[in-house]
Amino acid sequence: MSSIVSIQKLTKTYANGFSALKGVDLEIREGEILALLGPNGAGKTTLISIICGISVPTSGTVLVGGHDVVQEFRKTRALIGLVPQELTTDQFETVWNTVTFSRGVHGAKSNPALIEQILKDLTLWDKRNAKLRELSGGMKRRVLIAKALAHEPRILFLDEPTAGVDVELRRGMWAAIGRLRETGVTVILTTHYIEEAEEMADRIGVISGGELLLVEEKRALMQKLGRKQLRLELKEPLESLPPTLAALGLTLADGGRGLVHEYGNGAGEGRIGAVLAAIEAEGLSISDVATRQSSLEDIFVSLVGERP
Amino acid sequence: MNIEAIKAIYFFEMARMKRTLLQSVISPVITTSLYFIVFGTAIGSRINEVGGVSYGAFITPGLIMLTLLSQCIGNASIGIYFPKFTGTIYEILSAPVSMAEIVIGYVGAAATKGLIVGLIILATASLFVDLTIAHPLIMLMFMVLTAVTFSLFGFIIGIWADNFEQLNLVPMLVVPPLTFLGGSFYSIDMLPPFWQAVSHLNPVLYLVSGFRWSFYEIADVNPLISLAMIAVFLTLCLSVLAWIFKTGYRLRK
């Protein structure tokens, strides 16, 4: 797959001396959903702002569709739709006017049929003549998405698309983004919700302190960094771990009531049979079994060292 | 040139102005009528003629200029300040438009509305006084040039302003004194020599004087000098804007 966005050695230092990006390299593939995870102030929004043209890079290059975002901004910006983090709307405008404006300001010829379709897809059609200030937060968020889609972009940036959105609406938003991907649109989203990245993304990038710590296929990332745990509850607590079990790497938990076997990272899977056989041989009776796979959240915390 | 974008900005702004049409037209019309009643009728009845025209007719060009200036500055400054304030400016900054196109859209709309209001004031004035317009085309040219220049000026203020106080500072605090002291209500011949000299530092004097010349062929300064001064101010505004766009001042971080 070819890169639709190509970022090389990108740095951004603000006028006050704050260094928001410290040499970011990133290739975004056409048609993928890339989630950028990172704590507040990691540089996610700065990165997006530079790609979209709201901020200017201090050094480095960003190519969108093969064009430089500074030199050939007309070509790059026409390809991009942006849904900002803040619910910034023109309170006194109607839904229809603000979405139509978005299409025009991107240089696209007016196309009421397309706007109608977008509004219907986002279940905003009934509200087309409503003023934005009359809408709920979730609807405003969808208006911002409609605005971003109005000029038929090939790349859609969603900066914290589901911040402050209730669970049901969040599911709806994910479904809408999923449908977009089917039309070939590349989606880049930043999020605090690791659940969101886990649910939707093909690849995941982790940003912290202005640096891109890693970009990986979601599955590969889960496999590489994901830990698995087998936990066995014992009917009778053990005072000490029998040597045969210790040799297999098991540990005691809960004052002898639990046996824990850690595996994952590509190691230890094959030993589960041996572990169970050894427990049987020791004559221990088991009351419950649980396995657990570490989530992206655990992976993220271990990478960044703090909660997002 | 992204014509669609210019059209989008221009018509979006015009639609915004249409929503506030009542307040933006009614209020200057009432204000101007009051000026005519107070200055034209009450005081003007004791002042016979200035430079051969009735006092009411004499002050008309100045009143139109006063409205035109404040409308253009106000419209253009709020036009760009409001998206900055609400944050919706992200869309314009991330759109495939050049700064020049943004200016054409915003300033064009502000100047258009200023001109509409200016012409309405002209029509209102004709209800109170007998107006003669010696050079209608030159009059229009003065109006258009002034509208564009001061809409540019307003646009600069809108970009510079960080809060509503700053936004209102120039239209409220600077424009009225300059207009009142710029010969709107008198010929500067009536002033002592010292104040006459001071008046020549006031840019509004040149606007009002040239504009009045297009009505009655009477002027405090040569109309060509008036024209030259507008050109100077226009160039000044364009230079400041060019600098703003080059540096991204208060727009692009």
Tab-separated table of N, CA and C in Angstrom, chain A residues 12 14 52-56 73-75 77-78 80 82-84 88-90 92-93 97-98 101-110 131 144 147, chain B residues 1-10 12-13 15-16 19 82-83 86-99 101 106 251-253:
chain	number	residue	atom	x	y	z
A	12	LYS	N	8.351	20.963	15.567
A	12	LYS	CA	7.592	22.192	15.772
A	12	LYS	C	7.974	22.781	17.112
A	14	TYR	N	7.140	26.182	19.266
A	14	TYR	CA	6.299	27.375	19.295
A	14	TYR	C	7.109	28.602	19.690
A	52	CYS	N	-2.728	19.725	8.284
A	52	CYS	CA	-3.897	20.410	7.715
A	52	CYS	C	-3.629	21.862	7.338
A	53	GLY	N	-2.514	22.424	7.766
A	53	GLY	CA	-2.175	23.791	7.371
A	53	GLY	C	-2.510	24.864	8.385
A	54	ILE	N	-2.964	24.469	9.568
A	54	ILE	CA	-3.301	25.471	10.580
A	54	ILE	C	-2.043	25.969	11.280
A	55	SER	N	-1.065	25.098	11.416
A	55	SER	CA	0.239	25.498	11.956
A	55	SER	C	1.290	25.285	10.871
A	56	VAL	N	2.388	26.014	11.024
A	56	VAL	CA	3.480	25.817	10.074
A	56	VAL	C	4.604	25.044	10.762
A	73	PHE	N	-0.108	24.008	-0.904
A	73	PHE	CA	-1.204	23.867	0.054
A	73	PHE	C	-2.570	23.709	-0.610
A	74	ARG	N	-2.727	24.258	-1.800
A	74	ARG	CA	-4.041	24.129	-2.451
A	74	ARG	C	-4.350	22.671	-2.753
A	75	LYS	N	-3.343	21.963	-3.241
A	75	LYS	CA	-3.566	20.552	-3.587
A	75	LYS	C	-3.750	19.715	-2.325
A	77	ARG	N	-4.604	20.597	0.840
A	77	ARG	CA	-5.763	20.891	1.686
A	77	ARG	C	-7.079	20.466	1.043
A	78	ALA	N	-7.097	20.422	-0.299
A	78	ALA	CA	-8.321	19.974	-0.968
A	78	ALA	C	-8.562	18.483	-0.697
A	80	ILE	N	-7.937	17.014	2.167
A	80	ILE	CA	-8.084	16.750	3.602
A	80	ILE	C	-9.378	17.316	4.167
A	82	LEU	N	-11.066	17.995	8.060
A	82	LEU	CA	-10.621	18.042	9.456
A	82	LEU	C	-11.809	18.220	10.391
A	83	VAL	N	-11.886	17.356	11.382
A	83	VAL	CA	-12.875	17.512	12.446
A	83	VAL	C	-12.108	17.895	13.708
A	84	PRO	N	-12.273	19.151	14.140
A	84	PRO	CA	-11.438	19.612	15.250
A	84	PRO	C	-11.908	19.042	16.583
A	88	THR	N	-16.295	23.752	17.828
A	88	THR	CA	-16.322	25.124	17.344
A	88	THR	C	-17.345	25.248	16.234
A	89	THR	N	-18.450	25.911	16.534
A	89	THR	CA	-19.470	26.082	15.513
A	89	THR	C	-19.954	27.522	15.506
A	90	ASP	N	-20.449	27.894	14.345
A	90	ASP	CA	-21.003	29.219	14.187
A	90	ASP	C	-22.440	29.147	14.708
A	92	PHE	N	-24.986	30.840	15.191
A	92	PHE	CA	-26.172	31.468	14.618
A	92	PHE	C	-26.489	30.962	13.215
A	93	GLU	N	-25.639	30.064	12.712
A	93	GLU	CA	-25.859	29.548	11.359
A	93	GLU	C	-26.752	28.313	11.390
A	97	ASN	N	-26.476	25.735	5.921
A	97	ASN	CA	-25.575	26.803	5.459
A	97	ASN	C	-24.127	26.537	5.832
A	98	THR	N	-23.931	26.044	7.045
A	98	THR	CA	-22.547	25.875	7.484
A	98	THR	C	-21.887	24.731	6.719
A	101	PHE	N	-21.204	26.003	3.213
A	101	PHE	CA	-20.037	26.901	3.248
A	101	PHE	C	-18.740	26.093	3.206
A	102	SER	N	-18.707	25.004	3.978
A	102	SER	CA	-17.489	24.188	4.036
A	102	SER	C	-17.093	23.682	2.653
A	103	ARG	N	-18.091	23.251	1.883
A	103	ARG	CA	-17.794	22.756	0.551
A	103	ARG	C	-17.235	23.884	-0.315
A	104	GLY	N	-17.891	25.048	-0.248
A	104	GLY	CA	-17.453	26.176	-1.074
A	104	GLY	C	-16.055	26.645	-0.740
A	105	VAL	N	-15.771	26.752	0.554
A	105	VAL	CA	-14.489	27.317	0.954
A	105	VAL	C	-13.342	26.372	0.583
A	106	HIS	N	-13.671	25.118	0.330
A	106	HIS	CA	-12.648	24.190	-0.150
A	106	HIS	C	-12.547	24.185	-1.667
A	107	GLY	N	-13.282	25.114	-2.296
A	107	GLY	CA	-13.137	25.288	-3.735
A	107	GLY	C	-13.942	24.319	-4.568
A	108	ALA	N	-14.877	23.590	-3.919
A	108	ALA	CA	-15.671	22.624	-4.681
A	108	ALA	C	-16.964	23.284	-5.159
A	109	LYS	N	-17.365	22.926	-6.359
A	109	LYS	CA	-18.620	23.449	-6.911
A	109	LYS	C	-19.798	22.985	-6.061
A	110	SER	N	-20.820	23.817	-5.958
A	110	SER	CA	-21.931	23.470	-5.079
A	110	SER	C	-22.612	22.185	-5.565
A	131	LYS	N	-30.694	26.074	13.761
A	131	LYS	CA	-29.464	26.821	14.060
A	131	LYS	C	-28.575	25.940	14.939
A	144	LEU	N	-19.890	18.839	12.595
A	144	LEU	CA	-18.474	19.074	12.269
A	144	LEU	C	-17.953	17.988	11.323
A	147	LYS	N	-19.322	18.803	7.919
A	147	LYS	CA	-18.545	19.897	7.324
A	147	LYS	C	-17.231	19.367	6.734
B	1	MET	N	-6.552	30.918	-8.610
B	1	MET	CA	-7.529	31.643	-7.791
B	1	MET	C	-8.700	30.731	-7.437
B	2	ASN	N	-8.982	30.611	-6.160
B	2	ASN	CA	-10.075	29.746	-5.711
B	2	ASN	C	-11.372	30.571	-5.644
B	3	ILE	N	-11.994	30.714	-6.825
B	3	ILE	CA	-13.187	31.564	-6.939
B	3	ILE	C	-14.319	31.054	-6.051
B	4	GLU	N	-14.488	29.718	-6.023
B	4	GLU	CA	-15.565	29.144	-5.212
B	4	GLU	C	-15.412	29.541	-3.743
B	5	ALA	N	-14.174	29.537	-3.276
B	5	ALA	CA	-13.929	29.870	-1.867
B	5	ALA	C	-14.239	31.337	-1.600
B	6	ILE	N	-13.817	32.219	-2.530
B	6	ILE	CA	-14.105	33.644	-2.355
B	6	ILE	C	-15.618	33.847	-2.308
B	7	LYS	N	-16.312	33.186	-3.238
B	7	LYS	CA	-17.772	33.294	-3.269
B	7	LYS	C	-18.365	32.791	-1.951
B	8	ALA	N	-17.856	31.650	-1.489
B	8	ALA	CA	-18.390	31.062	-0.251
B	8	ALA	C	-18.233	32.034	0.918
B	9	ILE	N	-17.049	32.613	1.061
B	9	ILE	CA	-16.809	33.536	2.172
B	9	ILE	C	-17.671	34.789	2.006
B	10	TYR	N	-17.676	35.328	0.784
B	10	TYR	CA	-18.410	36.566	0.526
B	10	TYR	C	-19.897	36.396	0.840
B	12	PHE	N	-21.364	34.021	2.558
B	12	PHE	CA	-21.577	33.653	3.963
B	12	PHE	C	-21.615	34.919	4.818
B	13	GLU	N	-20.682	35.827	4.533
B	13	GLU	CA	-20.634	37.095	5.261
B	13	GLU	C	-21.861	37.959	4.965
B	15	ALA	N	-24.746	36.895	4.102
B	15	ALA	CA	-25.903	36.288	4.760
B	15	ALA	C	-25.909	36.650	6.245
B	16	ARG	N	-24.719	36.659	6.842
B	16	ARG	CA	-24.614	37.037	8.249
B	16	ARG	C	-25.109	38.471	8.441
B	19	ARG	N	-28.866	38.878	8.337
B	19	ARG	CA	-29.560	38.554	9.580
B	19	ARG	C	-29.614	39.747	10.518
B	82	PHE	N	-14.757	37.285	14.769
B	82	PHE	CA	-15.717	36.318	15.298
B	82	PHE	C	-15.271	34.869	15.081
B	83	PRO	N	-14.858	34.492	13.869
B	83	PRO	CA	-14.341	33.127	13.703
B	83	PRO	C	-13.116	32.855	14.581
B	86	THR	N	-14.683	32.305	18.120
B	86	THR	CA	-15.398	31.040	18.310
B	86	THR	C	-14.540	29.833	17.954
B	87	GLY	N	-13.472	30.058	17.212
B	87	GLY	CA	-12.607	28.948	16.819
B	87	GLY	C	-12.918	28.393	15.438
B	88	THR	N	-13.997	28.871	14.815
B	88	THR	CA	-14.350	28.329	13.502
B	88	THR	C	-13.333	28.714	12.429
B	89	ILE	N	-12.394	29.560	12.787
B	89	ILE	CA	-11.374	29.960	11.810
B	89	ILE	C	-10.516	28.776	11.378
B	90	TYR	N	-10.528	27.697	12.175
B	90	TYR	CA	-9.748	26.513	11.800
B	90	TYR	C	-10.075	26.083	10.376
B	91	GLU	N	-11.360	26.252	10.023
B	91	GLU	CA	-11.801	25.767	8.723
B	91	GLU	C	-11.206	26.592	7.587
B	92	ILE	N	-11.146	27.895	7.797
B	92	ILE	CA	-10.594	28.760	6.758
B	92	ILE	C	-9.089	28.543	6.635
B	93	LEU	N	-8.442	28.338	7.799
B	93	LEU	CA	-6.989	28.136	7.770
B	93	LEU	C	-6.613	26.790	7.157
B	94	SER	N	-7.518	25.813	7.238
B	94	SER	CA	-7.188	24.498	6.692
B	94	SER	C	-7.808	24.296	5.308
B	95	ALA	N	-8.395	25.356	4.765
B	95	ALA	CA	-8.986	25.260	3.426
B	95	ALA	C	-7.954	25.665	2.378
B	96	PRO	N	-8.132	25.171	1.163
B	96	PRO	CA	-7.165	25.519	0.110
B	96	PRO	C	-7.376	26.929	-0.416
B	97	VAL	N	-7.279	27.910	0.472
B	97	VAL	CA	-7.412	29.307	0.055
B	97	VAL	C	-6.171	30.078	0.460
B	98	SER	N	-5.802	31.043	-0.379
B	98	SER	CA	-4.675	31.888	-0.033
B	98	SER	C	-5.201	33.021	0.844
B	99	MET	N	-4.275	33.692	1.518
B	99	MET	CA	-4.655	34.808	2.366
B	99	MET	C	-5.341	35.897	1.551
B	101	GLU	N	-7.207	35.555	-1.004
B	101	GLU	CA	-8.601	35.175	-1.268
B	101	GLU	C	-9.471	35.370	-0.031
B	106	TYR	N	-13.743	38.514	2.763
B	106	TYR	CA	-14.195	39.246	3.944
B	106	TYR	C	-14.310	40.748	3.699
B	251	LEU	N	-2.565	34.487	13.376
B	251	LEU	CA	-3.445	33.576	12.645
B	251	LEU	C	-2.875	32.169	12.664
B	252	ARG	N	-1.683	32.023	12.062
B	252	ARG	CA	-1.052	30.704	12.011
B	252	ARG	C	0.095	30.659	12.987
B	253	LYS	N	0.009	29.712	13.916
B	253	LYS	CA	1.095	29.596	14.899
B	253	LYS	C	2.274	28.867	14.279
